C-alpha positions as a printed NumPy array, in Angstrom:
array([[ -8.97 ,  -3.808, -39.118],
       [ -7.268,  -6.933, -37.712],
       [ -4.895,  -5.037, -35.479],
       [ -3.625,  -6.277, -32.146],
       [ -6.185,  -6.311, -29.315],
       [ -5.147,  -5.355, -25.796],
       [ -7.795,  -6.38 , -23.228],
       [ -8.832,  -3.552, -20.927],
       [-10.737,  -3.499, -17.695],
       [-13.221,  -1.079, -19.293],
       [-14.153,  -3.601, -21.99 ],
       [-14.331,  -6.608, -19.673],
       [-17.596,  -8.045, -18.302],
       [-18.606,  -6.846, -14.851],
       [-16.624,  -8.677, -12.189],
       [-13.893,  -9.819, -14.592],
       [-10.438,  -8.227, -14.537],
       [ -8.127,  -8.085, -17.545],
       [ -4.605,  -6.715, -17.731],
       [ -2.783,  -4.46 , -20.154],
       [  0.444,  -6.162, -21.317],
       [  3.649,  -4.287, -20.597],
       [  4.365,  -1.641, -18.006],
       [  1.969,   1.275, -18.36 ],
       [  3.196,   4.288, -16.393],
       [  0.523,   6.83 , -17.351],
       [ -2.961,   6.836, -18.886],
       [ -4.922,   9.581, -20.607],
       [ -8.006,   9.843, -22.802],
       [ -9.408,  11.89 , -25.655],
       [-12.368,  14.138, -24.92 ],
       [-14.333,  13.742, -28.158],
       [-13.866,  10.046, -28.892],
       [-13.574,   6.785, -26.906],
       [ -9.794,   6.535, -27.1  ],
       [ -7.383,   5.759, -24.286],
       [ -3.749,   6.838, -24.424],
       [ -1.2  ,   4.628, -22.648],
       [  2.408,   5.693, -22.01 ],
       [  4.686,   2.7  , -21.39 ],
       [  7.933,   2.482, -19.476],
       [  9.849,   2.413, -22.774],
       [  8.404,   5.798, -23.749],
       [  6.146,   4.416, -26.484],
       [  2.547,   5.648, -26.622],
       [ -0.361,   3.385, -27.574],
       [ -3.777,   4.684, -28.648],
       [ -6.517,   2.197, -27.753],
       [-10.203,   1.876, -28.487],
       [-11.802,   2.275, -25.052],
       [-14.634,  -0.156, -25.86 ],
       [-12.839,  -3.054, -27.542],
       [ -9.253,  -2.614, -26.388],
       [ -8.082,  -2.67 , -29.997],
       [ -4.827,  -0.851, -30.719],
       [ -5.496,   2.042, -33.061],
       [ -2.013,   3.488, -33.318],
       [  1.396,   3.153, -31.681],
       [  3.724,   6.124, -31.37 ],
       [  7.278,   4.884, -30.945],
       [  9.814,   7.025, -29.126],
       [ 13.469,   6.524, -29.998],
       [ 15.042,   8.59 , -27.231],
       [ 16.087,   7.37 , -23.816],
       [ 15.   ,   8.914, -20.536],
       [ 11.813,   9.166, -18.537],
       [  8.804,  10.43 , -20.477],
       [  5.824,  12.496, -19.36 ],
       [  2.446,  12.486, -21.095],
       [ -0.477,  14.876, -21.359],
       [ -3.534,  14.676, -23.629],
       [ -5.417,  17.773, -24.75 ],
       [ -7.863,  18.573, -27.53 ],
       [ -7.432,  15.035, -28.943],
       [ -3.671,  15.492, -29.276],
       [ -0.903,  13.626, -27.468],
       [  2.022,  15.592, -26.026],
       [  5.086,  13.769, -24.697],
       [  8.136,  15.349, -23.037],
       [ 11.275,  13.31 , -22.433],
       [ 14.983,  13.864, -21.828],
       [ 15.485,  15.892, -24.997],
       [ 12.262,  16.879, -26.762],
       [  8.557,  17.577, -26.556],
       [  6.456,  16.007, -29.328],
       [  2.852,  16.335, -30.444],
       [  0.805,  13.713, -32.319],
       [ -2.806,  13.788, -33.481],
       [ -5.477,  11.116, -32.981],
       [ -4.245,   9.229, -36.057],
       [ -0.705,   9.02 , -34.69 ],
       [  0.67 ,  11.642, -37.096],
       [  3.441,  13.833, -35.712],
       [  2.507,  17.521, -35.616],
       [  5.768,  18.847, -34.206],
       [  8.957,  17.951, -32.362],
       [ 10.798,  20.613, -30.368],
       [ 14.031,  20.393, -28.43 ],
       [ 14.148,  21.077, -24.699],
       [ 16.974,  22.727, -22.801],
       [ 16.973,  20.084, -20.044],
       [ 15.196,  16.771, -19.317],
       [ 11.534,  17.271, -18.471],
       [ 10.117,  17.014, -14.961],
       [  6.51 ,  17.231, -16.167],
       [  4.219,  18.537, -18.911],
       [  0.753,  20.139, -18.866],
       [ -1.846,  21.266, -21.416],
       [ -3.587,  24.634, -21.163],
       [ -5.657,  25.155, -24.297],
       [ -3.456,  27.089, -26.696],
       [ -0.262,  26.479, -24.71 ],
       [  1.79 ,  23.464, -23.647],
       [  3.782,  23.979, -20.454],
       [  6.949,  21.974, -19.737],
       [  8.768,  22.058, -16.39 ],
       [ 12.395,  21.126, -16.938],
       [ 15.284,  20.23 , -14.7  ],
       [ 17.667,  23.116, -14.15 ],
       [ 14.921,  25.527, -13.039],
       [ 13.512,  26.117, -16.52 ],
       [  9.816,  26.508, -17.314],
       [  8.866,  26.718, -20.988],
       [  5.588,  27.569, -22.709],
       [  5.019,  26.34 , -26.287],
       [  2.219,  27.127, -28.713],
       [  0.256,  24.496, -30.649],
       [  2.89 ,  24.516, -33.431],
       [  5.747,  23.801, -31.024],
       [  7.153,  27.332, -31.   ],
       [  8.382,  28.719, -27.686],
       [  6.079,  31.487, -26.494],
       [  7.608,  32.172, -23.074],
       [ 10.293,  30.958, -20.69 ],
       [ 10.637,  31.302, -16.939],
       [ 13.145,  30.598, -14.177],
       [ 11.17 ,  28.311, -11.869],
       [ 12.312,  25.035, -10.252],
       [  8.977,  23.209, -10.594],
       [  8.966,  19.49 ,  -9.88 ],
       [  5.412,  18.64 , -11.005],
       [  2.464,  20.154, -12.87 ],
       [ -1.294,  19.612, -12.553],
       [ -3.601,  20.889, -15.289],
       [ -7.166,  21.777, -14.3  ],
       [ -9.366,  21.815, -17.384],
       [ -7.761,  23.646, -20.305],
       [ -7.013,  26.969, -18.626],
       [ -5.328,  26.448, -15.259],
       [ -2.034,  24.75 , -14.418],
       [ -0.725,  24.329, -10.886],
       [  2.959,  23.778, -10.234],
       [  4.748,  22.528,  -7.12 ],
       [  8.   ,  24.137,  -6.116],
       [  9.656,  22.986,  -2.884],
       [  6.462,  22.847,  -0.835],
       [  4.909,  25.891,  -2.51 ],
       [  1.897,  25.81 ,  -4.843],
       [  2.019,  28.054,  -7.906],
       [ -0.467,  29.025, -10.603],
       [  0.977,  29.214, -14.111],
       [ -0.819,  31.403, -16.638],
       [ -0.838,  30.802, -20.385],
       [  0.919,  34.151, -20.833],
       [  4.138,  33.04 , -19.161],
       [  3.611,  34.301, -15.613],
       [  3.707,  32.356, -12.345],
       [  1.942,  33.321,  -9.12 ],
       [  2.262,  31.744,  -5.675],
       [ -0.858,  30.544,  -3.848],
       [  0.878,  29.424,  -0.686],
       [  2.214,  26.399,   1.099],
       [  1.513,  22.95 ,  -0.359],
       [  2.018,  19.767,   1.643],
       [  1.281,  17.295,  -1.134],
       [ -2.303,  16.328,  -0.332],
       [ -3.444,  16.509,  -3.95 ],
       [ -5.744,  18.72 ,  -6.013],
       [ -9.373,  17.897,  -6.838],
       [-11.947,  19.915,  -8.779],
       [-15.455,  19.908, -10.181],
       [-16.069,  18.931, -13.816],
       [-16.121,  22.567, -14.94 ],
       [-13.216,  23.524, -12.644],
       [-15.411,  26.2  , -11.072],
       [-14.353,  24.948,  -7.65 ],
       [-10.867,  23.602,  -6.93 ],
       [ -9.769,  22.103,  -3.615],
       [ -6.092,  21.961,  -2.685],
       [ -5.749,  19.306,  -0.005],
       [ -3.104,  19.12 ,   2.697],
       [ -2.404,  20.197,   6.259],
       [ -4.296,  23.356,   5.353],
       [ -7.099,  22.922,   2.805],
       [ -7.771,  25.67 ,   0.26 ],
       [-10.986,  25.961,  -1.746],
       [-10.442,  28.051,  -4.879],
       [-13.226,  29.489,  -7.003],
       [-13.177,  30.801, -10.574],
       [-15.304,  33.715, -11.782],
       [-14.924,  37.154, -13.31 ],
       [-14.946,  39.076, -10.044],
       [-11.816,  40.774,  -8.664],
       [ -9.439,  38.68 ,  -6.612],
       [-10.688,  37.964,  -3.098],
       [ -9.5  ,  35.959,  -0.118],
       [-11.815,  35.021,   2.744],
       [-10.772,  33.11 ,   5.84 ],
       [-13.767,  31.07 ,   6.935],
       [-14.547,  29.334,  10.172],
       [-12.941,  25.927,  10.633],
       [-14.528,  23.028,   8.769],
       [-15.516,  20.052,  10.911],
       [-14.346,  16.715,   9.474],
       [-15.343,  13.901,  11.811],
       [-13.809,  14.577,  15.192],
       [-11.252,  17.013,  13.795],
       [-11.383,  20.481,  12.281],
       [ -9.553,  21.759,   9.203],
       [ -8.768,  25.431,   8.561],
       [-10.352,  26.408,   5.256],
       [ -9.387,  29.338,   3.027],
       [-11.705,  30.483,   0.211],
       [-10.009,  32.494,  -2.512],
       [-10.221,  33.442,  -6.164],
       [ -6.61 ,  33.619,  -7.435],
       [ -7.58 ,  33.878, -11.096],
       [ -9.912,  36.789, -12.051]])
């Protein structure tokens, strides 16, 4: 294949920096193959070989408006001003579904795709693009943790969105970010108050621990298991 080659930092020799042409606004990757997924400012999606930088496929979007990308199970999901689309690793379109309002964000949760839209609409879609649930939630951003958990932010409040169409509040969120272990067994919600969440099959618990010393300061730490 003599396709176009885009140099990547990952394929460059140690100490040498190379740039990706164009304005890349979001990057993702496939889990089972060395493929990077780049969303550009124009809404087009480029699938790249992570080793060589060679372009494997380009998915062109014809609609205007900001786009949001998520990659899951070696499929590419893009939500824009009008639709949510799904493409496979070969660039073939699996489905295209209309949205009620422009998208704020999109997340992948195994058998469901979750789209937060403007106008306080939250929609769940199955892997064929059919709507499975809809909610009335003004969520500005989504964070997927593994393939089972999605956090949503709503006016300073952190929510957990289930794949069954329900939303549950965890508490206040000050925008410090969310980090987790590789298996998502432990999840830390950072901010003015730090929460450490655990996942297991036990009933829901919430334990207020002693303060955690960080340098010369202390941070109040809450240990909880919001998802049984």
